[in-house]
Structure formats: structure tokens, C-alpha cells
Amino acid sequence: MAALEAEAAKLLAALDAGTSSIDDVLGRLYGQAASPDVQIPRAAPGVTMAVAPEYAMGPSSDPVVQDTINYVGPKDHFPSLDPKYDLVVIGAGVAGLLSVITAKALGKRALLIERHYMGGDCLNVGCVPSKCLVAAAKALNSCRKAASLGVVGAGDVSIDFPRVMKRMRDIRGGIAPHDGVARYGRDFCAAVCIGEAAFVNETEVVITARDGSGRKQTVAFDRCMVATGASAAVPPAPGLLETPHLTNGNFFNLEALPPTLGLIGAGPIGLEMAQSLQRFGCQVTVFEMAPRLLPREDADAAQVVGECLQEDGVAIHTGCRVLNVQGGPLAYKAPWSQYKVTARLQNGANHTFTFSALLNATGRAPNVTGLNLDKANVSYDARSGVHTDDHYRTSNERVYAAGDVASVYKFTHAADWQARCAVRNAFLDAKCQKSRLLVPWCTYVDPEVAAVGSSDMDLEQAGVAFDTYMRHLKDVDRCKCDGIDRGFVKIRTAKGGDKILGASIVAPHAGDLISELTVCMQNGIGLADLAGVMHPYPTAAESIRQCAAQFWFSPHFKTAAKALAITRRGEAVAKRGA
């Protein structure tokens, strides 16, 4: 025991002296690179953002759905709570779940509060259900294209949409116990409560039961984490807010495939669902106000995605403005409604389109209403969400925020990392910095689009000089064998050097491939070293090494002096003989 105390004292002394950090003890969450400092403009005081209503998971007749709700959102779960907790977490999405997991690892007692469904968007209406549909659409498309590989009779295939949705609900239901009330109450929290949380003052929250009983409990906290996430924003297109329509919050309640669908906004989930439904047999039309799809992505990547979507049959209108929306009621199966969308197209003409269903995917608005943040002295606005410093702390030094409610990077993995950092800061003064996180991302269209670090646009706007290296997949042997004739790896480096500033990949498994470049950036590995890493042959990942190898043949690396030195060395070795 004495030896253990001595070792701990030694570590503590190093932490106090600054010669060691919490990251050296618990593991480092960031390294030698960071994502661009992208900011969401703040809304003026008093400005609100319209959001879609909260929907129950459906269909209610499916027993799997009922079991899922019982795991992640039983409204009558309102246990008697203690007067105070080390950490009170509001919101049980990914940021909330990781907050209590990290707190438990640090020996803290946490209370987790969720108003709707534990697991957040990711489990219930985001990552998990959407990827189930994407998988079915990719499988269907692969069969249709198999003839080009010599497979006879594979192209005559169709989709059973209700079966696709049942599989999705089964998979989601199978994951639900892992994110559910019982498991977190047993393994990670002092208590889990299904209810509406609101601040009473700077150190207390009141929780109201969701079962309609009116029961309330007030608890105090040493630290609080606001992790309430975001909801589907409803833009001010005339008639849209008043017209019941699909968002990611109720899209996965569909029981049948609509014949036609209009998509307002070309965000990642919107495009994933647009391509999937089009492949299933629904005619999809996309309306995007920006001049091109995926405006945050590399322009070359967006062009490939647009071409692929159009080849699938998706009708795309960029640079357009929705003037009016009419229709309803909301339907998840036949008889379908009739929606009329009037838009001013890029050529200036107004045109009215008619659809069986309407999906709004115009972005996310942070969930800041109803929390009484003002009573806690927590600064926020309707557009950018809860305001935090670089250490995730709000204007109330006891309150922190992480995830979609406080971040421009609205990704599951970003919320995960932010929560880990924030809780370390809250209880250990770890000084983990939000600005130092390197956040990769992927849009799961086919082919996928993945990116990390700075884009061409980011670097140009910042006035940073850079070099670009690109390898097209059509020139990679494995991709030739797989019939992949579209896509690329694109790496941006500091001008004249090999330091990686950012990368974009368009490929069938770009989300998997981007991690190699993320590792390189986070650990300061440049193109010169990456080019020397042996990759199995033939693989699609070899495209990354081949892209990096171009640096060896660039004038920045292969200088005239080096060439002359190699020549002279060869001559000297030849003179020595065997």
C-alpha cells in the first residue's frame, strides 16, 4: 500500500508541476492537429428557431417498437432521487451517455435525465436506422450492377420495403437494451430519470415526470452537463411549419414506400435517404438553396455525389428557393397525401411539384428551449446553442455543455469525444481543449464521402498556401477489379512540405479509409512517412499510400541536389565493385 501511495504521489506531483497531464494518465484524446475553427453565427437575443415536433416511435402496432420504447423511454420511470449528485446530466444522447460513463470511471455519482428516448438521435432516428436502409439500398444496387461483372440473372431484383423497415426496427430494438434505462441505472449512474429538466437556479434543477402525473423533484449538483442535442429545424418557407411533414424524427416510422417524395435541403441524412428511396423505387426530387450539393464538402466530392445521384434517377434542383408548401395530413402508408411544393428554380422560373411525401432535411437547431438556462446564468442563443469556452464550460462555472446543443460538429463521434473531455475538465481540471479536437466525418451516400481537417475552401478563406495530391480510384488495381470507376483520395499539405492539413475521400468505404489519414494528422505523420507504409495488395486502401507517394516525386522532395547525390553515390559504389 505504501508503494502504491508513493507512486500516486509521484504522479500527482508531476501533474501539479505541469510535467505530466491528465491525458498521460487517462489516455490522450487529441494530438498534433485540429479541425478548422468553424463558427455558427449567433442569433440575436429573443430570436427563436422553429423546430419539428417530437414524434413517438412507430408503428405502435409493432411489438419490437413497444419493447424498444420500454427500454429507452418508459414514461413512468420516475424514481425517488437523492437531494444532490456530483454530476447531473440533462439529455441521454451520446454526449449524455458518455458523460455518465466517464464520471463513473472517475468515481462520481451521476444522475441522468432524459425527456424522450435514451440513445438520442443516433440510436432512434439517425445513425442506426439510416444505415440499415443504406445497406439495403447498396445491396439492391450491387445486384443490379452485377451483370457488368459477369453475373447472369442478378439484375432482376426488387425490394420489399416493409421487410427492410422491419429489419431496421429489429436491429434498433436489439441495440436498445445497451442504451436503456435499466443498464445505465445499473452500471453507470446513481439514478436515471425520464422527465423534463429545467434549472431552478445556478446549482439546482427541477424534473417533471413525463407520465402526466405532474410529479416533480428538485435536485442539486456539484457539476451539470447540458447534453440536450438538437432537433430538425424548419426553415421559414411559407406553409412548411403549418404542414405536417417528414423529418428524421418520424421518417423511420414509414410503413410503406411512397411513390414520390420531395426533399427540402440536401444535408447528409437527407441525401442518404434520397438515394436509398430512389433505388427502392420512389421518385425523389431534391430542392437545395445552395449552388451545389454538400456545400461543406470538397467541390470535387460533391460533383461525384451529384453525378451518382442523378444516375440513380434523383432529380436535383440546386440554387433554388422554396416559395410555398401545401399538403398533408402526414401519412406513413397508403392512402398517401398530396404535397404541393412551389419553387423558384435556378433559371428564375417558378414551378409547382406534387409529391406523395415530403421530407425536410434543412439542418438542426440546438435544443435550448424549456431549460430555463437564464435562471442558471448560462449564456445561449437559438442558432448556435449553449455558449461554452474552449474547455466546454458555460458562463456558469458549474455547468458544462457538449454535443449537438453546443457544437458546430453535429456528429455522434464528436459528441462522444466532447463529453469525455468536458467531464475530465469538470472534475480533474484537465484543460482538454475543444479547439484541439480533430473531427473526421462521413456522408454515407454511395459512394461515401469522408473528410478530415481543412477543405480547399477552408484553406483558401484562411489565406493558407497549400499543395494538393490526388489519386483517382479508377487507376487503383483493386478498384479496377471491383468495377469502381469513380472516386478519389485527395490530400492537402502545407505548401512545399508534407504536413497534412486535410483530406477528402470519395469511395465505397470512404468512412473506413479516412481513419488512416486521421491517425497521421493527429500524430504528426506526414506524406513522406505515409508513402513508406506497406499496404496489402490489392486493396482500396492502397490508394492512400499511392496518393502520398506522389510527394516523393514532387520537386519539394525530389530535388536536383538529391538526384545528383544519388547519382554520385551509385557511381562510387560501382567503382568499389563486388
Coordinates of N, CA, C and O in Angstrom, one line a residue, residues 239-355:
G239 N -45.7 28.1 -45.4 CA -46.5 26.9 -45.3 C -45.9 25.7 -44.8 O -46.6 24.7 -44.4
L240 N -44.5 25.7 -44.7 CA -43.9 24.4 -44.3 C -44.1 24.1 -42.8 O -44.4 23.0 -42.4
L241 N -44.0 25.1 -41.9 CA -44.2 24.9 -40.5 C -45.7 24.4 -40.2 O -45.9 23.6 -39.3
E242 N -46.6 24.9 -41.0 CA -48.0 24.5 -40.7 C -48.4 23.2 -41.4 O -49.5 22.7 -41.1
T243 N -47.5 22.7 -42.2 CA -47.8 21.5 -43.0 C -47.1 20.3 -42.3 O -45.9 20.2 -42.3
P244 N -47.9 19.3 -41.8 CA -47.2 18.1 -41.3 C -46.4 17.4 -42.3 O -46.9 17.1 -43.4
H245 N -45.1 17.1 -42.0 CA -44.2 16.5 -43.0 C -43.2 15.6 -42.3 O -43.1 15.6 -41.1
L246 N -42.4 15.0 -43.1 CA -41.4 14.1 -42.5 C -40.1 14.8 -42.2 O -39.7 15.8 -42.9
T247 N -39.5 14.5 -41.1 CA -38.1 14.8 -40.8 C -37.4 13.6 -40.3 O -38.0 12.5 -40.3
N248 N -36.1 13.7 -39.9 CA -35.5 12.4 -39.5 C -36.2 11.9 -38.2 O -36.1 10.7 -37.9
G249 N -36.9 12.8 -37.5 CA -37.6 12.4 -36.3 C -38.8 11.4 -36.5 O -39.1 10.7 -35.5
N250 N -39.4 11.4 -37.7 CA -40.5 10.5 -37.9 C -40.4 9.7 -39.2 O -41.2 8.9 -39.5
F251 N -39.3 10.0 -40.0 CA -39.1 9.3 -41.2 C -39.1 7.8 -41.1 O -39.6 7.0 -41.9
F252 N -38.5 7.3 -40.0 CA -38.3 5.9 -39.8 C -39.6 5.2 -39.3 O -39.6 4.0 -39.0
N253 N -40.7 6.0 -39.2 CA -42.0 5.4 -38.9 C -42.7 4.9 -40.2 O -43.8 4.4 -40.1
L254 N -42.1 5.2 -41.4 CA -42.7 4.8 -42.6 C -43.0 3.3 -42.6 O -42.1 2.5 -42.2
E255 N -44.2 2.9 -43.1 CA -44.5 1.5 -43.2 C -44.6 1.0 -44.6 O -44.6 -0.2 -44.9
A256 N -44.6 2.0 -45.6 CA -44.7 1.6 -47.0 C -43.8 2.7 -47.7 O -43.6 3.8 -47.2
L257 N -43.5 2.3 -49.0 CA -42.6 3.2 -49.8 C -43.5 4.2 -50.5 O -44.4 3.8 -51.3
P258 N -43.4 5.5 -50.3 CA -44.2 6.4 -51.0 C -43.8 6.4 -52.5 O -42.6 6.3 -52.8
P259 N -44.7 6.6 -53.4 CA -44.4 6.7 -54.8 C -43.5 7.8 -55.2 O -42.6 7.6 -56.1
T260 N -43.7 9.0 -54.6 CA -42.9 10.1 -54.9 C -42.5 10.8 -53.6 O -43.3 10.8 -52.6
L261 N -41.4 11.5 -53.6 CA -41.0 12.2 -52.3 C -40.2 13.5 -52.7 O -39.3 13.4 -53.6
G262 N -40.6 14.6 -52.1 CA -39.8 15.8 -52.2 C -38.9 16.0 -51.0 O -39.3 15.8 -49.9
L263 N -37.7 16.4 -51.3 CA -36.7 16.6 -50.2 C -36.2 18.0 -50.2 O -35.7 18.5 -51.2
I264 N -36.5 18.7 -49.1 CA -36.1 20.1 -49.0 C -34.8 20.1 -48.1 O -34.8 19.7 -47.0
G265 N -33.7 20.5 -48.8 CA -32.4 20.5 -48.1 C -31.6 19.3 -48.4 O -32.1 18.2 -48.4
A266 N -30.4 19.5 -48.8 CA -29.5 18.4 -49.2 C -28.4 18.1 -48.2 O -27.2 18.0 -48.5
G267 N -28.9 17.9 -46.9 CA -27.9 17.5 -45.9 C -27.6 16.1 -46.0 O -28.1 15.3 -46.8
P268 N -26.6 15.6 -45.1 CA -26.2 14.2 -45.2 C -27.3 13.2 -45.1 O -27.4 12.3 -45.9
I269 N -28.1 13.3 -44.0 CA -29.1 12.2 -43.8 C -30.1 12.4 -45.0 O -30.6 11.4 -45.5
G270 N -30.5 13.6 -45.4 CA -31.4 13.8 -46.5 C -31.0 13.1 -47.7 O -31.7 12.4 -48.4
L271 N -29.7 13.3 -48.1 CA -29.2 12.7 -49.3 C -29.1 11.2 -49.2 O -29.3 10.4 -50.2
E272 N -28.7 10.7 -48.0 CA -28.7 9.2 -47.8 C -30.0 8.6 -48.0 O -30.2 7.6 -48.7
M273 N -31.0 9.2 -47.5 CA -32.4 8.7 -47.6 C -32.9 8.9 -49.1 O -33.6 8.1 -49.6
A274 N -32.5 10.0 -49.7 CA -33.0 10.3 -51.1 C -32.5 9.2 -52.0 O -33.2 8.7 -52.8
Q275 N -31.2 8.9 -51.9 CA -30.6 7.9 -52.8 C -31.2 6.5 -52.5 O -31.5 5.7 -53.4
S276 N -31.4 6.2 -51.2 CA -31.9 4.9 -50.8 C -33.3 4.7 -51.3 O -33.7 3.7 -52.0
L277 N -34.2 5.7 -51.1 CA -35.6 5.6 -51.6 C -35.7 5.6 -53.1 O -36.5 4.8 -53.6
Q278 N -34.8 6.3 -53.8 CA -34.8 6.3 -55.2 C -34.5 4.9 -55.7 O -35.1 4.4 -56.6
R279 N -33.5 4.3 -55.1 CA -33.1 2.9 -55.5 C -34.2 1.9 -55.2 O -34.4 0.9 -55.9
F280 N -35.0 2.2 -54.1 CA -36.1 1.3 -53.8 C -37.2 1.4 -54.8 O -38.1 0.5 -54.9
G281 N -37.3 2.5 -55.5 CA -38.4 2.7 -56.5 C -39.3 3.9 -56.3 O -40.2 4.1 -57.0
C282 N -38.9 4.8 -55.3 CA -39.6 6.1 -55.1 C -38.9 7.1 -55.9 O -37.7 7.3 -55.9
Q283 N -39.7 7.9 -56.6 CA -39.1 9.0 -57.4 C -38.9 10.2 -56.5 O -39.8 10.8 -55.9
V284 N -37.6 10.6 -56.3 CA -37.2 11.6 -55.3 C -36.7 12.9 -56.1 O -36.0 12.8 -57.1
T285 N -37.2 14.0 -55.6 CA -36.8 15.3 -56.1 C -36.2 16.2 -55.0 O -36.8 16.3 -53.9
V286 N -35.0 16.7 -55.2 CA -34.2 17.4 -54.2 C -34.3 18.9 -54.5 O -34.0 19.3 -55.6
F287 N -34.6 19.7 -53.4 CA -34.5 21.2 -53.5 C -33.4 21.7 -52.6 O -33.5 21.5 -51.4
E288 N -32.4 22.3 -53.1 CA -31.3 22.9 -52.3 C -31.1 24.3 -52.6 O -30.9 24.7 -53.8
M289 N -31.0 25.2 -51.6 CA -30.8 26.6 -51.8 C -29.4 26.9 -52.2 O -29.2 27.8 -53.0
A290 N -28.4 26.2 -51.7 CA -27.0 26.4 -52.1 C -26.8 26.1 -53.6 O -27.5 25.3 -54.2
P291 N -25.7 26.7 -54.2 CA -25.5 26.4 -55.6 C -25.1 25.0 -55.9 O -25.1 24.6 -57.1
R292 N -24.7 24.2 -54.9 CA -24.3 22.8 -55.2 C -24.7 22.0 -54.0 O -25.0 22.5 -52.9
L293 N -24.7 20.7 -54.1 CA -24.9 19.7 -53.0 C -23.7 19.8 -52.1 O -22.6 20.1 -52.5
L294 N -24.0 19.4 -50.8 CA -23.0 19.2 -49.8 C -22.0 20.4 -49.8 O -20.8 20.3 -50.1
P295 N -22.5 21.6 -49.5 CA -21.6 22.8 -49.6 C -20.4 22.8 -48.7 O -19.4 23.5 -48.9
R296 N -20.5 22.0 -47.6 CA -19.3 21.9 -46.7 C -18.3 20.9 -47.2 O -17.1 20.9 -46.6
E297 N -18.6 20.2 -48.2 CA -17.6 19.2 -48.7 C -16.8 19.7 -49.8 O -17.1 20.8 -50.4
D298 N -15.7 19.0 -50.1 CA -14.9 19.4 -51.2 C -15.7 19.4 -52.5 O -16.6 18.6 -52.7
A299 N -15.5 20.4 -53.3 CA -16.3 20.6 -54.5 C -16.2 19.4 -55.5 O -17.2 19.0 -56.1
D300 N -15.0 18.8 -55.6 CA -14.9 17.6 -56.4 C -15.7 16.5 -55.9 O -16.3 15.7 -56.7
A301 N -15.7 16.3 -54.6 CA -16.5 15.3 -54.0 C -18.0 15.5 -54.2 O -18.7 14.5 -54.6
A302 N -18.5 16.7 -54.0 CA -19.9 17.0 -54.2 C -20.3 16.7 -55.7 O -21.4 16.3 -55.9
Q303 N -19.4 17.0 -56.6 CA -19.7 16.8 -58.0 C -19.9 15.3 -58.3 O -20.9 14.9 -59.0
V304 N -19.1 14.4 -57.7 CA -19.2 13.0 -57.9 C -20.5 12.5 -57.3 O -21.2 11.7 -57.9
V305 N -20.8 13.0 -56.1 CA -22.1 12.6 -55.5 C -23.3 13.0 -56.3 O -24.2 12.2 -56.5
G306 N -23.3 14.2 -56.8 CA -24.4 14.7 -57.7 C -24.5 13.8 -58.9 O -25.7 13.5 -59.3
E307 N -23.4 13.5 -59.5 CA -23.5 12.6 -60.7 C -24.1 11.3 -60.4 O -24.9 10.7 -61.2
C308 N -23.7 10.7 -59.3 CA -24.2 9.4 -58.9 C -25.6 9.4 -58.6 O -26.4 8.5 -58.9
L309 N -26.1 10.4 -57.9 CA -27.5 10.6 -57.5 C -28.3 10.7 -58.8 O -29.4 10.1 -58.9
Q310 N -27.9 11.5 -59.7 CA -28.6 11.7 -61.0 C -28.6 10.4 -61.8 O -29.7 10.1 -62.4
E311 N -27.6 9.6 -61.8 CA -27.6 8.3 -62.4 C -28.6 7.4 -61.8 O -29.2 6.6 -62.5
D312 N -28.8 7.5 -60.5 CA -29.8 6.7 -59.8 C -31.2 7.1 -60.2 O -32.2 6.4 -60.0
G313 N -31.3 8.4 -60.7 CA -32.6 8.9 -61.1 C -33.2 10.0 -60.2 O -34.3 10.5 -60.5
V314 N -32.4 10.4 -59.2 CA -32.8 11.5 -58.4 C -32.8 12.8 -59.2 O -31.9 13.1 -59.8
A315 N -33.9 13.6 -59.1 CA -34.0 14.9 -59.7 C -33.5 15.9 -58.7 O -33.9 16.0 -57.6
I316 N -32.5 16.7 -59.2 CA -31.8 17.7 -58.3 C -32.0 19.1 -58.8 O -31.7 19.4 -59.9
H317 N -32.4 20.0 -57.9 CA -32.6 21.4 -58.2 C -31.7 22.1 -57.1 O -32.1 22.3 -56.0
T318 N -30.6 22.6 -57.5 CA -29.7 23.5 -56.7 C -30.0 24.9 -57.0 O -30.5 25.3 -58.0
G319 N -29.5 25.8 -56.1 CA -29.7 27.2 -56.3 C -31.1 27.6 -56.5 O -31.5 28.5 -57.2
C320 N -32.0 26.9 -55.7 CA -33.5 27.2 -55.9 C -34.0 27.7 -54.5 O -33.4 27.5 -53.5
R321 N -35.2 28.2 -54.6 CA -35.9 28.7 -53.3 C -37.3 28.2 -53.3 O -38.1 28.3 -54.2
V322 N -37.6 27.6 -52.1 CA -39.0 27.1 -51.9 C -39.9 28.3 -51.6 O -39.6 29.0 -50.6
L323 N -40.9 28.5 -52.4 CA -41.8 29.6 -52.2 C -43.0 29.3 -51.4 O -43.6 30.2 -50.7
N324 N -43.5 28.0 -51.5 CA -44.7 27.7 -50.8 C -44.9 26.2 -50.7 O -44.4 25.4 -51.6
V325 N -45.4 25.8 -49.6 CA -45.7 24.3 -49.3 C -47.1 24.2 -48.8 O -47.6 24.9 -48.0
Q326 N -47.8 23.2 -49.4 CA -49.2 22.9 -49.0 C -49.3 21.3 -49.0 O -48.6 20.6 -49.7
G327 N -50.2 20.8 -48.2 CA -50.4 19.4 -48.2 C -50.7 18.8 -46.8 O -51.0 19.5 -45.9
G328 N -50.7 17.5 -46.8 CA -51.0 16.8 -45.5 C -52.3 16.1 -45.7 O -52.9 16.2 -46.8
P329 N -52.7 15.3 -44.7 CA -52.1 15.1 -43.4 C -50.9 14.1 -43.6 O -50.7 13.5 -44.6
L330 N -50.1 14.0 -42.5 CA -49.0 13.2 -42.5 C -49.4 11.7 -42.6 O -50.3 11.2 -41.9
A331 N -48.8 11.0 -43.6 CA -49.1 9.5 -43.8 C -47.8 8.7 -43.8 O -46.8 9.2 -44.4
Y332 N -47.9 7.5 -43.2 CA -46.8 6.6 -43.2 C -47.0 5.4 -44.2 O -46.1 4.6 -44.3
K333 N -48.2 5.4 -44.7 CA -48.5 4.3 -45.7 C -49.7 4.8 -46.5 O -50.3 5.9 -46.2
A334 N -50.1 4.1 -47.5 CA -51.3 4.5 -48.3 C -52.5 4.5 -47.5 O -52.6 3.7 -46.5
P335 N -53.5 5.3 -47.7 CA -53.5 6.3 -48.8 C -52.6 7.5 -48.5 O -52.6 8.1 -47.4
W336 N -51.7 7.9 -49.5 CA -50.8 8.9 -49.3 C -51.4 10.3 -49.5 O -52.5 10.4 -50.1
S337 N -50.8 11.3 -48.9 CA -51.3 12.7 -49.0 C -50.8 13.2 -50.3 O -50.0 12.6 -51.1
Q338 N -51.2 14.5 -50.6 CA -50.7 15.2 -51.8 C -50.0 16.5 -51.3 O -50.7 17.3 -50.8
Y339 N -48.7 16.6 -51.5 CA -48.0 17.8 -51.2 C -47.7 18.6 -52.4 O -47.3 18.0 -53.4
K340 N -47.9 19.9 -52.4 CA -47.5 20.8 -53.5 C -46.4 21.7 -53.0 O -46.6 22.4 -52.0
V341 N -45.3 21.6 -53.7 CA -44.2 22.5 -53.4 C -43.9 23.4 -54.6 O -43.6 22.9 -55.7
T342 N -44.0 24.7 -54.4 CA -43.7 25.7 -55.4 C -42.3 26.2 -55.1 O -42.0 26.7 -54.0
A343 N -41.5 26.2 -56.2 CA -40.1 26.6 -56.0 C -39.7 27.5 -57.2 O -40.1 27.3 -58.3
R344 N -38.8 28.5 -56.9 CA -38.2 29.3 -57.9 C -36.9 28.6 -58.3 O -36.0 28.5 -57.4
L345 N -36.8 28.1 -59.5 CA -35.6 27.3 -59.9 C -34.5 28.2 -60.3 O -34.6 29.4 -60.3
Q346 N -33.3 27.6 -60.5 CA -32.1 28.3 -60.8 C -32.2 29.2 -62.0 O -31.6 30.3 -62.0
N347 N -33.1 28.8 -62.9 CA -33.2 29.6 -64.1 C -34.2 30.8 -64.0 O -34.5 31.5 -64.9
G348 N -34.7 30.9 -62.7 CA -35.7 32.0 -62.4 C -37.1 31.7 -62.6 O -38.0 32.5 -62.2
A349 N -37.4 30.5 -63.2 CA -38.8 30.1 -63.4 C -39.4 29.5 -62.1 O -38.7 28.9 -61.3
N350 N -40.7 29.8 -61.9 CA -41.4 29.2 -60.8 C -42.1 27.9 -61.3 O -42.7 27.9 -62.3
H351 N -42.1 26.9 -60.5 CA -42.7 25.6 -60.9 C -43.3 25.0 -59.6 O -42.7 25.0 -58.5
T352 N -44.5 24.3 -59.8 CA -45.1 23.6 -58.7 C -45.0 22.1 -58.9 O -45.3 21.6 -60.0
F353 N -44.5 21.4 -57.9 CA -44.3 20.0 -57.9 C -45.3 19.3 -57.0 O -45.7 19.9 -56.0
T354 N -45.7 18.1 -57.3 CA -46.6 17.3 -56.5 C -45.9 16.1 -56.0 O -45.3 15.3 -56.8
F355 N -46.1 15.8 -54.7 CA -45.4 14.6 -54.1 C -46.4 13.8 -53.2 O -47.3 14.4 -52.7

